Amino acid sequence: MPYGYEEWPKLSLESFKLGKELNIRSVKVGSIKYDFEPSSVVITGMGGSGIVGDIVRDSLLGSNIIVHKDFSIPKWVDSRSLVVAVSYSGETFETICSALDALRRGIPVVGVTTGGRLASELEGRGAPVVKVPKAIAPRFGLPNLLYAVLGVLSHYLSIPDINESISLQDDALRSESPGRLAYFMKDHVPMIFAPIGLQAVAYRFKNDLNENAKTPAVVAIVPEADHNDIVAVMLKHPVKYIIIRGRTDDVHDYLMRAVEEVVKNYSSDVEVVELKGSSRLSQEVYGSMLLGLVSIKLAELYGIDPVRTDPINTLKEKIRGINCPLN
Ligand code: F6R
């Protein structure tokens, strides 16, 4: 399997170790101390790095995790919070600006990256950085970034068992559904329904479809989607429906079955993707891998290179050299 997917189990374990081995509690940056119980954890990052925050938020139910994808950290965040700045390349302007914004305001920041300016800016100020191994592109480095963040957070929060989430990666790799699903979706816009507790899988799938298969995709999160997106099924559109079915809680599981029934009443273009795993982390990692493989197969069907993301590079070039906007 190309694009490094077969390396995920090994990279997941290694990266978790990297985060766990960081001696973060002993760090001090001027008056900023890292030996504390954070009232919240703010995870900042964009795109393939930003999705890490979404997966961590869904997986660490009960912890106060806020995902923020912009040039600064929300105004209400103060030194009782921990900021985790995730950037695969370490060159993403939004993430560098938000990490520096936090440090300037006396908020402890830890970086997770392969290096770049994020690493040098943070290390230059004495802030901790976990350096993870490289991948073909940021999104292919998901296990590297995700498990390193979980390793860092294990110093502060209780983390779900990571072993099942790693062993299920083999099941996703061996699954035969990616080829079938890609064929099903070809030449259509996928509309992805998922429950709110597993929303990161739907967003990761959308992002992979955008970047790997150069395809637009719609994400419909239940219960909110029951009040708007669902109405679109009444007309015939060039859309294929994907229902992500997992286990969250009785009410949301029931609602997802109801959504499936309603969509199937209007359309026969529906596929259900069943997530494996007992924890949200396992389900989201399994889903991210399985559906990532779908996006690669779809790129193959379209005869395009999954790796190239030229418009992202153009936009990054356009904002290079401007000053961080002040919060
Ligand atoms: C490209 C990709 C993008 C990047 C995003 C942020 O593969 O996945 O979504 O992740 O442009 O860049 P990094 O991850 O380097 O901070």
Short mmCIF file of N, CA and C in Angstrom, two decimals, residues 249-317:
data_model
loop_
_atom_site.label_atom_id
_atom_site.label_comp_id
_atom_site.label_asym_id
_atom_site.label_seq_id
_atom_site.Cartn_x
_atom_site.Cartn_y
_atom_site.Cartn_z
N ASP A 249 -23.50 7.34 21.96
CA ASP A 249 -24.41 7.07 23.08
C ASP A 249 -25.76 6.70 22.49
N ASP A 250 -26.68 6.22 23.34
CA ASP A 250 -27.95 5.67 22.84
C ASP A 250 -28.71 6.68 21.98
N VAL A 251 -28.77 7.91 22.43
CA VAL A 251 -29.58 8.90 21.71
C VAL A 251 -29.00 9.16 20.32
N HIS A 252 -27.68 9.39 20.27
CA HIS A 252 -27.07 9.70 18.97
C HIS A 252 -27.05 8.47 18.05
N ASP A 253 -26.85 7.30 18.65
CA ASP A 253 -26.87 6.08 17.83
C ASP A 253 -28.26 5.89 17.22
N TYR A 254 -29.29 6.14 18.04
CA TYR A 254 -30.68 6.03 17.57
C TYR A 254 -30.94 7.05 16.45
N LEU A 255 -30.47 8.29 16.68
CA LEU A 255 -30.68 9.35 15.69
C LEU A 255 -30.01 9.01 14.36
N MET A 256 -28.83 8.42 14.42
CA MET A 256 -28.14 8.08 13.17
C MET A 256 -28.92 7.02 12.39
N ARG A 257 -29.53 6.07 13.11
CA ARG A 257 -30.34 5.06 12.42
C ARG A 257 -31.56 5.72 11.78
N ALA A 258 -32.14 6.71 12.50
CA ALA A 258 -33.30 7.42 11.97
C ALA A 258 -32.90 8.21 10.71
N VAL A 259 -31.74 8.84 10.74
CA VAL A 259 -31.26 9.60 9.57
C VAL A 259 -31.08 8.65 8.38
N GLU A 260 -30.47 7.51 8.67
CA GLU A 260 -30.24 6.51 7.59
C GLU A 260 -31.57 6.13 6.95
N GLU A 261 -32.58 5.89 7.79
CA GLU A 261 -33.90 5.50 7.29
C GLU A 261 -34.49 6.59 6.39
N VAL A 262 -34.39 7.84 6.87
CA VAL A 262 -34.98 8.95 6.12
C VAL A 262 -34.26 9.11 4.78
N VAL A 263 -32.92 9.09 4.82
CA VAL A 263 -32.16 9.28 3.56
C VAL A 263 -32.52 8.15 2.58
N LYS A 264 -32.59 6.92 3.11
CA LYS A 264 -32.89 5.78 2.22
C LYS A 264 -34.31 5.83 1.66
N ASN A 265 -35.21 6.54 2.36
CA ASN A 265 -36.57 6.71 1.83
C ASN A 265 -36.58 7.54 0.57
N TYR A 266 -35.59 8.41 0.43
CA TYR A 266 -35.55 9.31 -0.73
C TYR A 266 -34.57 8.87 -1.81
N SER A 267 -33.52 8.17 -1.39
CA SER A 267 -32.45 7.88 -2.35
C SER A 267 -31.94 6.45 -2.18
N SER A 268 -31.54 5.87 -3.30
CA SER A 268 -30.93 4.54 -3.20
C SER A 268 -29.39 4.67 -3.27
N ASP A 269 -28.92 5.93 -3.43
CA ASP A 269 -27.47 6.17 -3.51
C ASP A 269 -26.87 6.37 -2.12
N VAL A 270 -27.00 5.37 -1.29
CA VAL A 270 -26.55 5.49 0.10
C VAL A 270 -25.61 4.34 0.44
N GLU A 271 -24.48 4.67 1.06
CA GLU A 271 -23.58 3.64 1.59
C GLU A 271 -23.36 3.91 3.07
N VAL A 272 -23.36 2.85 3.86
CA VAL A 272 -23.12 3.00 5.29
C VAL A 272 -21.70 2.52 5.60
N VAL A 273 -20.95 3.34 6.33
CA VAL A 273 -19.60 2.94 6.75
C VAL A 273 -19.65 2.67 8.25
N GLU A 274 -19.38 1.42 8.59
CA GLU A 274 -19.45 1.01 10.00
C GLU A 274 -18.06 1.16 10.62
N LEU A 275 -17.95 1.94 11.69
CA LEU A 275 -16.63 2.12 12.32
C LEU A 275 -16.38 1.00 13.31
N LYS A 276 -15.15 0.52 13.35
CA LYS A 276 -14.79 -0.51 14.33
C LYS A 276 -14.13 0.15 15.53
N GLY A 277 -14.24 -0.52 16.68
CA GLY A 277 -13.53 -0.02 17.86
C GLY A 277 -14.47 0.26 19.01
N SER A 278 -13.95 0.12 20.24
CA SER A 278 -14.82 0.34 21.39
C SER A 278 -14.73 1.78 21.90
N SER A 279 -13.63 2.47 21.62
CA SER A 279 -13.52 3.87 22.07
C SER A 279 -13.70 4.80 20.88
N ARG A 280 -13.94 6.06 21.19
CA ARG A 280 -14.05 7.04 20.09
C ARG A 280 -12.71 7.18 19.38
N LEU A 281 -11.63 7.09 20.13
CA LEU A 281 -10.30 7.20 19.50
C LEU A 281 -10.13 6.09 18.47
N SER A 282 -10.42 4.85 18.89
CA SER A 282 -10.27 3.72 17.96
C SER A 282 -11.13 3.91 16.73
N GLN A 283 -12.38 4.31 16.94
CA GLN A 283 -13.30 4.47 15.81
C GLN A 283 -12.81 5.56 14.87
N GLU A 284 -12.30 6.65 15.43
CA GLU A 284 -11.88 7.76 14.57
C GLU A 284 -10.60 7.43 13.82
N VAL A 285 -9.69 6.73 14.46
CA VAL A 285 -8.45 6.36 13.76
C VAL A 285 -8.77 5.34 12.67
N TYR A 286 -9.61 4.35 13.02
CA TYR A 286 -10.02 3.34 12.03
C TYR A 286 -10.68 4.04 10.83
N GLY A 287 -11.64 4.93 11.12
CA GLY A 287 -12.37 5.62 10.06
C GLY A 287 -11.44 6.51 9.23
N SER A 288 -10.50 7.19 9.89
CA SER A 288 -9.59 8.08 9.15
C SER A 288 -8.75 7.29 8.17
N MET A 289 -8.32 6.10 8.61
CA MET A 289 -7.47 5.31 7.72
C MET A 289 -8.31 4.73 6.57
N LEU A 290 -9.43 4.09 6.94
CA LEU A 290 -10.27 3.45 5.92
C LEU A 290 -10.72 4.46 4.86
N LEU A 291 -11.20 5.62 5.32
CA LEU A 291 -11.75 6.60 4.39
C LEU A 291 -10.65 7.36 3.65
N GLY A 292 -9.47 7.44 4.28
CA GLY A 292 -8.31 8.00 3.58
C GLY A 292 -7.98 7.13 2.38
N LEU A 293 -8.07 5.82 2.58
CA LEU A 293 -7.79 4.88 1.48
C LEU A 293 -8.84 5.03 0.37
N VAL A 294 -10.09 5.34 0.77
CA VAL A 294 -11.13 5.59 -0.24
C VAL A 294 -10.72 6.78 -1.11
N SER A 295 -10.22 7.85 -0.45
CA SER A 295 -9.86 9.06 -1.21
C SER A 295 -8.70 8.79 -2.17
N ILE A 296 -7.80 7.90 -1.76
CA ILE A 296 -6.67 7.55 -2.65
C ILE A 296 -7.18 6.75 -3.86
N LYS A 297 -8.09 5.81 -3.57
CA LYS A 297 -8.67 5.01 -4.67
C LYS A 297 -9.43 5.92 -5.63
N LEU A 298 -10.14 6.92 -5.08
CA LEU A 298 -10.90 7.84 -5.93
C LEU A 298 -9.93 8.65 -6.80
N ALA A 299 -8.83 9.09 -6.21
CA ALA A 299 -7.81 9.82 -7.00
C ALA A 299 -7.32 8.93 -8.14
N GLU A 300 -7.13 7.65 -7.83
CA GLU A 300 -6.68 6.71 -8.88
C GLU A 300 -7.72 6.61 -10.00
N LEU A 301 -9.01 6.54 -9.59
CA LEU A 301 -10.07 6.45 -10.61
C LEU A 301 -10.09 7.70 -11.49
N TYR A 302 -9.78 8.86 -10.89
CA TYR A 302 -9.75 10.11 -11.65
C TYR A 302 -8.43 10.28 -12.41
N GLY A 303 -7.47 9.41 -12.15
CA GLY A 303 -6.18 9.49 -12.82
C GLY A 303 -5.36 10.70 -12.40
N ILE A 304 -5.51 11.10 -11.10
CA ILE A 304 -4.76 12.28 -10.64
C ILE A 304 -3.82 11.89 -9.50
N ASP A 305 -2.82 12.76 -9.29
CA ASP A 305 -1.82 12.53 -8.24
C ASP A 305 -2.42 12.96 -6.89
N PRO A 306 -2.58 12.02 -5.94
CA PRO A 306 -3.17 12.39 -4.66
C PRO A 306 -2.32 13.38 -3.85
N VAL A 307 -1.02 13.39 -4.12
CA VAL A 307 -0.13 14.16 -3.23
C VAL A 307 -0.19 15.67 -3.51
N ARG A 308 -0.32 16.06 -4.79
CA ARG A 308 -0.22 17.49 -5.13
C ARG A 308 -1.38 18.30 -4.59
N THR A 309 -1.04 19.42 -3.97
CA THR A 309 -2.08 20.33 -3.46
C THR A 309 -1.69 21.76 -3.84
N ASP A 310 -1.53 22.00 -5.14
CA ASP A 310 -0.99 23.28 -5.62
C ASP A 310 -1.70 24.52 -5.06
N PRO A 311 -3.05 24.56 -5.03
CA PRO A 311 -3.69 25.79 -4.54
C PRO A 311 -3.33 26.12 -3.08
N ILE A 312 -3.09 25.08 -2.26
CA ILE A 312 -2.68 25.34 -0.86
C ILE A 312 -1.32 26.05 -0.88
N ASN A 313 -0.41 25.55 -1.72
CA ASN A 313 0.93 26.16 -1.79
C ASN A 313 0.83 27.61 -2.27
N THR A 314 -0.03 27.86 -3.28
CA THR A 314 -0.18 29.22 -3.80
C THR A 314 -0.67 30.16 -2.70
N LEU A 315 -1.66 29.69 -1.93
CA LEU A 315 -2.22 30.55 -0.88
C LEU A 315 -1.20 30.78 0.23
N LYS A 316 -0.42 29.75 0.55
CA LYS A 316 0.61 29.92 1.59
C LYS A 316 1.64 30.95 1.14
N GLU A 317 1.97 30.87 -0.15
CA GLU A 317 2.95 31.82 -0.71
C GLU A 317 2.42 33.24 -0.59
#
